mmCIF file of C-alpha atoms and ligand atoms in Angstrom:
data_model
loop_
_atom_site.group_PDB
_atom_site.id
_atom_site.type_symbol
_atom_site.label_atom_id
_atom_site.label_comp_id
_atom_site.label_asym_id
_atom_site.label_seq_id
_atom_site.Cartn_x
_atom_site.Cartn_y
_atom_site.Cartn_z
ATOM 1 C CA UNK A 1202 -45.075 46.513 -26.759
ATOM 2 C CA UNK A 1203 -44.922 46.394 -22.973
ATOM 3 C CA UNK A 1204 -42.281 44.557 -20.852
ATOM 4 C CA UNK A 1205 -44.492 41.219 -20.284
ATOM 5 C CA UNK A 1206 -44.651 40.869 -24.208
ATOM 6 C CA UNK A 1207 -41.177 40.987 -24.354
ATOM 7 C CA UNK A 1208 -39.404 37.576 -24.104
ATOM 8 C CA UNK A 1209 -35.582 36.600 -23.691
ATOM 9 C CA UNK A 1210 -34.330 35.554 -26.958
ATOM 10 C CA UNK A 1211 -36.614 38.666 -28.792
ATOM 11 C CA UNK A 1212 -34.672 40.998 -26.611
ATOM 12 C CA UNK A 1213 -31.143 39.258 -27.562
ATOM 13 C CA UNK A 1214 -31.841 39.536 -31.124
ATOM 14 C CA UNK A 1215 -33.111 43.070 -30.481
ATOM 15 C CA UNK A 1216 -29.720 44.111 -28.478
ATOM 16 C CA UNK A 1217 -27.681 42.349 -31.082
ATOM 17 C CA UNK A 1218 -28.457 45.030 -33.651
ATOM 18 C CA UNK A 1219 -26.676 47.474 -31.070
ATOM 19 C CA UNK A 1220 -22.689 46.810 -32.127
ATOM 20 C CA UNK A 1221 -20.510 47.090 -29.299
ATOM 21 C CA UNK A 1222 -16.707 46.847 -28.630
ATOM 22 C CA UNK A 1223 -15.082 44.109 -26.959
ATOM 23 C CA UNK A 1224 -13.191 44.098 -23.370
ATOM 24 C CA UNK A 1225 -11.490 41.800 -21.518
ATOM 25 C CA UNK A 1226 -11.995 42.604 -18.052
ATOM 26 C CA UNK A 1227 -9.564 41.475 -14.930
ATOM 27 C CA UNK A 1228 -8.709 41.614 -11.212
ATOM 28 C CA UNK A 1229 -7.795 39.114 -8.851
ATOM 29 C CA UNK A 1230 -9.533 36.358 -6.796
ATOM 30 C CA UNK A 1231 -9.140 35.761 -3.029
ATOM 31 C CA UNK A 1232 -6.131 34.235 -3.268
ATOM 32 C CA UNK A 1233 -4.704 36.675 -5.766
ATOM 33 C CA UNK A 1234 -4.735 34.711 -8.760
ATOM 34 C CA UNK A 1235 -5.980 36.780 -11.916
ATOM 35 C CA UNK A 1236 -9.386 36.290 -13.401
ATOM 36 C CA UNK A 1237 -10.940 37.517 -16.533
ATOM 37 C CA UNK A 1238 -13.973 37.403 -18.423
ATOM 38 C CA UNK A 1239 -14.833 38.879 -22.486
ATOM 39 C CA UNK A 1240 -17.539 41.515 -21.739
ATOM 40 C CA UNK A 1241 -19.466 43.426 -24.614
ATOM 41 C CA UNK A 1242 -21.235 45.333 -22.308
ATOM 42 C CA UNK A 1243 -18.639 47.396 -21.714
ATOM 43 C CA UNK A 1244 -18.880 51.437 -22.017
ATOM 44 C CA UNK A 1245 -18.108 54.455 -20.768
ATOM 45 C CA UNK A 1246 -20.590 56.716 -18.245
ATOM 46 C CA UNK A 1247 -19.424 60.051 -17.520
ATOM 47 C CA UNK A 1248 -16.800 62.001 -18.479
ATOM 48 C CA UNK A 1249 -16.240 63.772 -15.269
ATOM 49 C CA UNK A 1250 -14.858 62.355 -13.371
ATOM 50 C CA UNK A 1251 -14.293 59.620 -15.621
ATOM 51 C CA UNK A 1252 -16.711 56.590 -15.213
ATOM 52 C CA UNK A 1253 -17.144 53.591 -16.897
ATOM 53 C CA UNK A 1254 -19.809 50.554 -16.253
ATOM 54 C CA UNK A 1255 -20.431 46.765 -17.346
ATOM 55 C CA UNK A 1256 -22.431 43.815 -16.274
ATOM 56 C CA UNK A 1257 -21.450 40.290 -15.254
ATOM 57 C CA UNK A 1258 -23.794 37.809 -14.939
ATOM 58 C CA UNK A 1259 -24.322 34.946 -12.639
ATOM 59 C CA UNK A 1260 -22.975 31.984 -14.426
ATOM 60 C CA UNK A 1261 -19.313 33.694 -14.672
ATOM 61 C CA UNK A 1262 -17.179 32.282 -12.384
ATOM 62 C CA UNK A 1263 -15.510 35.143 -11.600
ATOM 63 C CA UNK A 1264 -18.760 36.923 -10.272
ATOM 64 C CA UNK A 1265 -17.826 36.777 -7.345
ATOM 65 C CA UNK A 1266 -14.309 37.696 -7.243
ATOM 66 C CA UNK A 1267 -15.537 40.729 -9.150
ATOM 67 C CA UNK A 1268 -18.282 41.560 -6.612
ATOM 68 C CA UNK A 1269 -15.327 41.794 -4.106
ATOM 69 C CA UNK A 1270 -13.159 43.472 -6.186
ATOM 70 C CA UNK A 1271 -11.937 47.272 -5.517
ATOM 71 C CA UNK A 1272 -10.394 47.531 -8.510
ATOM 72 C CA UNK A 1273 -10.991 45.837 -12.445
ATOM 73 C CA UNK A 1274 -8.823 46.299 -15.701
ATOM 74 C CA UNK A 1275 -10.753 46.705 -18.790
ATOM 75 C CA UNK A 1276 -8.725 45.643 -21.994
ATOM 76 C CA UNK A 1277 -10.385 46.797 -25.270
ATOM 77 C CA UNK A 1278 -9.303 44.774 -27.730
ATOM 78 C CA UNK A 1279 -8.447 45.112 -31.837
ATOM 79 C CA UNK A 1280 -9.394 43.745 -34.344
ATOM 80 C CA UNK A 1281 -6.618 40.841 -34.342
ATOM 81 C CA UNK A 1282 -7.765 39.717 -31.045
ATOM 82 C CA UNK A 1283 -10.756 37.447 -31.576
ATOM 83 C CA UNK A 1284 -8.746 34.567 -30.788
ATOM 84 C CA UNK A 1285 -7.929 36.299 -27.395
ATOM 85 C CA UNK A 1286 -11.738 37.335 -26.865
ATOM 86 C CA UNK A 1287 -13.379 33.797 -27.492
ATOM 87 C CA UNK A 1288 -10.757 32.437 -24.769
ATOM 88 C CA UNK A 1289 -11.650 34.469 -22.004
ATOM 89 C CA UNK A 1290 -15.486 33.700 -23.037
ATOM 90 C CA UNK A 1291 -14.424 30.422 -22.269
ATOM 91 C CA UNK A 1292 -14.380 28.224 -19.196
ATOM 92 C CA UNK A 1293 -10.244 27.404 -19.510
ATOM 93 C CA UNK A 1294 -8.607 26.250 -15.824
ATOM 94 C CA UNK A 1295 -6.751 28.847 -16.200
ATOM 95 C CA UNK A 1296 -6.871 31.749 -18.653
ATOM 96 C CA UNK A 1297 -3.529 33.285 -18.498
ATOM 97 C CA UNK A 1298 -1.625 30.429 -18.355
ATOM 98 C CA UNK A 1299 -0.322 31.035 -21.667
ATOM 99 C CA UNK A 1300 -0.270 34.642 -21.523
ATOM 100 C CA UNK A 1301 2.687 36.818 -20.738
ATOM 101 C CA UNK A 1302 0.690 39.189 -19.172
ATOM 102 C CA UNK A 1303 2.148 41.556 -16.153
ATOM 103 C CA UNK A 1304 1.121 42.920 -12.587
ATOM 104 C CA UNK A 1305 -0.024 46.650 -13.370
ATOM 105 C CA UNK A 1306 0.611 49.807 -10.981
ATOM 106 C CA UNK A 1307 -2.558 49.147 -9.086
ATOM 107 C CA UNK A 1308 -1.255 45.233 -8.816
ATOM 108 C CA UNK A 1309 -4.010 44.222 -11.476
ATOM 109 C CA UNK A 1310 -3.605 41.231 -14.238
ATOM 110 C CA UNK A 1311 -2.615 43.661 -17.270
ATOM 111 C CA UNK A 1312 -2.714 41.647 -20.634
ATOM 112 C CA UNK A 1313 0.045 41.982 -23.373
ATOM 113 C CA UNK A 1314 -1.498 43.228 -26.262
ATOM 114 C CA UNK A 1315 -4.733 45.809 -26.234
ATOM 115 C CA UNK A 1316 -6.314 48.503 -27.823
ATOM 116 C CA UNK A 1317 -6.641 50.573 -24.483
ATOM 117 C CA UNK A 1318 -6.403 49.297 -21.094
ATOM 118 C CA UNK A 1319 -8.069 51.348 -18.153
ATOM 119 C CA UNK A 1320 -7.139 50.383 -14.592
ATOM 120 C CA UNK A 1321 -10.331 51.236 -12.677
ATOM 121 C CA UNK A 1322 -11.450 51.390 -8.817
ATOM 122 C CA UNK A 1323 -14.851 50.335 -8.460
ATOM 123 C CA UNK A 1324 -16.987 52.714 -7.129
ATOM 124 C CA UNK A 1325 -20.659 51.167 -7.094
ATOM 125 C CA UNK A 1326 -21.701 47.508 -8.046
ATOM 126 C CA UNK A 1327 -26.045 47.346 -8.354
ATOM 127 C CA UNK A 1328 -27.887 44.532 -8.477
ATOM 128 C CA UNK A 1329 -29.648 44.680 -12.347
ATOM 129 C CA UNK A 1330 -32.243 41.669 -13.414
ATOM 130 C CA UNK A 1331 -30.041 38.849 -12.974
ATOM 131 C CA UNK A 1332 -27.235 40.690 -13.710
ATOM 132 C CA UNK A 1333 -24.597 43.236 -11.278
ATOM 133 C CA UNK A 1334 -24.157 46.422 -12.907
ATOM 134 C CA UNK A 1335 -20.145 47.789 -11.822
ATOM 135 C CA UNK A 1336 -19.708 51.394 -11.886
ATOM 136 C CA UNK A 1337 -15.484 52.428 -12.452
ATOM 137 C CA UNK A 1338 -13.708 55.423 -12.029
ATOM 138 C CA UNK A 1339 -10.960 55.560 -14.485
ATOM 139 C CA UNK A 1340 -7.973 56.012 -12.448
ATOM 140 C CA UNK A 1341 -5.337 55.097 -15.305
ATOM 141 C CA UNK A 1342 -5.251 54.570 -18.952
ATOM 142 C CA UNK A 1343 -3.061 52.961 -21.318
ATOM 143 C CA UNK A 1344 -2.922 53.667 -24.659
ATOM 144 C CA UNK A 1345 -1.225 51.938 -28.026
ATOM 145 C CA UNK A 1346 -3.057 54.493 -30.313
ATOM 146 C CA UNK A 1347 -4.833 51.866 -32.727
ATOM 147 C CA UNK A 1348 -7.075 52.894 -35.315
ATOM 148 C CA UNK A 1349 -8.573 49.418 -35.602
ATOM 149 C CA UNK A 1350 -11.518 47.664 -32.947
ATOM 150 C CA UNK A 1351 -13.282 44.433 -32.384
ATOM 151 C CA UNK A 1352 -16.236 44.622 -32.802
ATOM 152 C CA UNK A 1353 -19.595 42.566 -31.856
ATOM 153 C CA UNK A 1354 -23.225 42.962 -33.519
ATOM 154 C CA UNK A 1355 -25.554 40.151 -34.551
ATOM 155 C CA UNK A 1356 -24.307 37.421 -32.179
ATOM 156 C CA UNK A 1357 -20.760 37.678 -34.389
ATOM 157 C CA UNK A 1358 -17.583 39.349 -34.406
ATOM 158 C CA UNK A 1359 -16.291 41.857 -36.958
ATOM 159 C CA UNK A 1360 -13.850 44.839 -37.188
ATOM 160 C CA UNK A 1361 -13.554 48.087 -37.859
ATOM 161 C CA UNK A 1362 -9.903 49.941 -39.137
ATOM 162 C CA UNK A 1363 -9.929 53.633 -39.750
ATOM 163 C CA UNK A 1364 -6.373 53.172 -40.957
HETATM 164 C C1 FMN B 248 -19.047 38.563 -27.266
HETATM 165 C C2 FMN B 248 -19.251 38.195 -25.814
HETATM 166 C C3 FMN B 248 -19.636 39.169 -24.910
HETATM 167 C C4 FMN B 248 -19.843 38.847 -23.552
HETATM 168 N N1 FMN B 248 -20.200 39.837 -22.685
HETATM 169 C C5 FMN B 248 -20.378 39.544 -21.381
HETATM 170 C C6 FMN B 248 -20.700 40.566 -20.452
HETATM 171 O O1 FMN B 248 -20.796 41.745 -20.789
HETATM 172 N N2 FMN B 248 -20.862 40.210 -19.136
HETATM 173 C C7 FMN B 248 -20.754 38.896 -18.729
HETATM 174 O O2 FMN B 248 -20.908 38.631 -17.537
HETATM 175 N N3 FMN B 248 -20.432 37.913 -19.581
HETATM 176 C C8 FMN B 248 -20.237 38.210 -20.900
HETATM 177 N N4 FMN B 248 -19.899 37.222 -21.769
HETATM 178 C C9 FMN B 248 -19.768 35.846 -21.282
HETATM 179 C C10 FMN B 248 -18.462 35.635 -20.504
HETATM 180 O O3 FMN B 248 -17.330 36.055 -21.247
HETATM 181 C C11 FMN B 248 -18.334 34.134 -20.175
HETATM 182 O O4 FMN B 248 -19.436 33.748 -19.393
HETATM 183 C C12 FMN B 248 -17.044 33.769 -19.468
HETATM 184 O O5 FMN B 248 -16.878 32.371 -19.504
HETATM 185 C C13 FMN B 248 -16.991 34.208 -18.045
HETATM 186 O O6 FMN B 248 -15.708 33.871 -17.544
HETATM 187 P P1 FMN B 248 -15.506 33.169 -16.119
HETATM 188 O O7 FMN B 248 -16.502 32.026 -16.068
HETATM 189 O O8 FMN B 248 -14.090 32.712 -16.096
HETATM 190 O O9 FMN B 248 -15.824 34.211 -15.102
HETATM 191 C C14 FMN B 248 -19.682 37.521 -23.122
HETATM 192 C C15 FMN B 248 -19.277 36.532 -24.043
HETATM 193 C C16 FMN B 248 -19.059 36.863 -25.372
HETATM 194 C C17 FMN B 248 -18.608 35.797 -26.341
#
């Protein structure tokens, strides 16, 4: 099969056999208010240093305060966080209205309740179909030591717990 036989939703259905975690990923827009998005396409790169990488796409508001951005939080969430994932897939006036979320070290929107949290500085963003691929460098983690995830694979969500 070569890349002209190869149609949109085929390729969707393909990818969704791929299961993935879930992140919610944030920085801050021009005028330093916080913005977030749920990304699946979250993972990590390279171990050394450490490097992660995503993609956003075009209709996300927050492309462009992410294509300015030097530096992103990525939240990877558990498995009691669906609620929290499908909101920031949404297009809410403001996301973290409700949230009693904090400034971080590097002065990033850092979310209550995660999984993991990495603070990253971007290091590359590259354009990628009609997407921007963002290269991280880990620059701090935080851990809560879950043995549970969210988890995404055929278009739905479902978790995994080790514990
Ligand atoms: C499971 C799931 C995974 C998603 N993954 C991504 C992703 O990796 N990159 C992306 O740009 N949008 C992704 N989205 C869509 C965004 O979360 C959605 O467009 C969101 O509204 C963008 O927020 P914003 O408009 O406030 O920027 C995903 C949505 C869902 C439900």
């Amino acid at each position: 099969m070569n890349d002209e036989s190869v149609d949109e939703s085929a390729f969707r259905r393909a990818c969704g056999n791929f299961p993935t975690g879930i992140a919610v990923i944030t920085t801050l827009d021009d005028d330093a208010r916080p913005v977030g998005l749920t990304a699946s396409s979250f993972t990590s790169a390279a171990l050394s240093p450490p490097m992660v990488l995503w993609t956003i796409g075009p209709h996300a508001r927050s492309f462009d305060s992410f294509s300015r951005a030097s530096h992103y939080a990525v939240h990877v969430l558990h498995k009691e966080q669906q609620a929290l994932a499908a909101h920031f897939a949404g297009c809410g006036e403001d996301k973290f209205a409700r949230l009693d979320w904090q400034t971080g070290a590097q002065g990033l929107p850092i979310l209550p309740d995660f999984s993991v949290c990495m603070e990253c500085a971007v290091e590359d963003v590259h354009p990628c179909g009609n997407q921007k691929l963002m290269i991280g460098r880990v620059i701090n983690i935080i851990s809560r030591n879950r043995e549970d995830a969210l988890v995404y694979f055929h278009s739905e969500f479902h978790y995994l717990d080790r514990s």
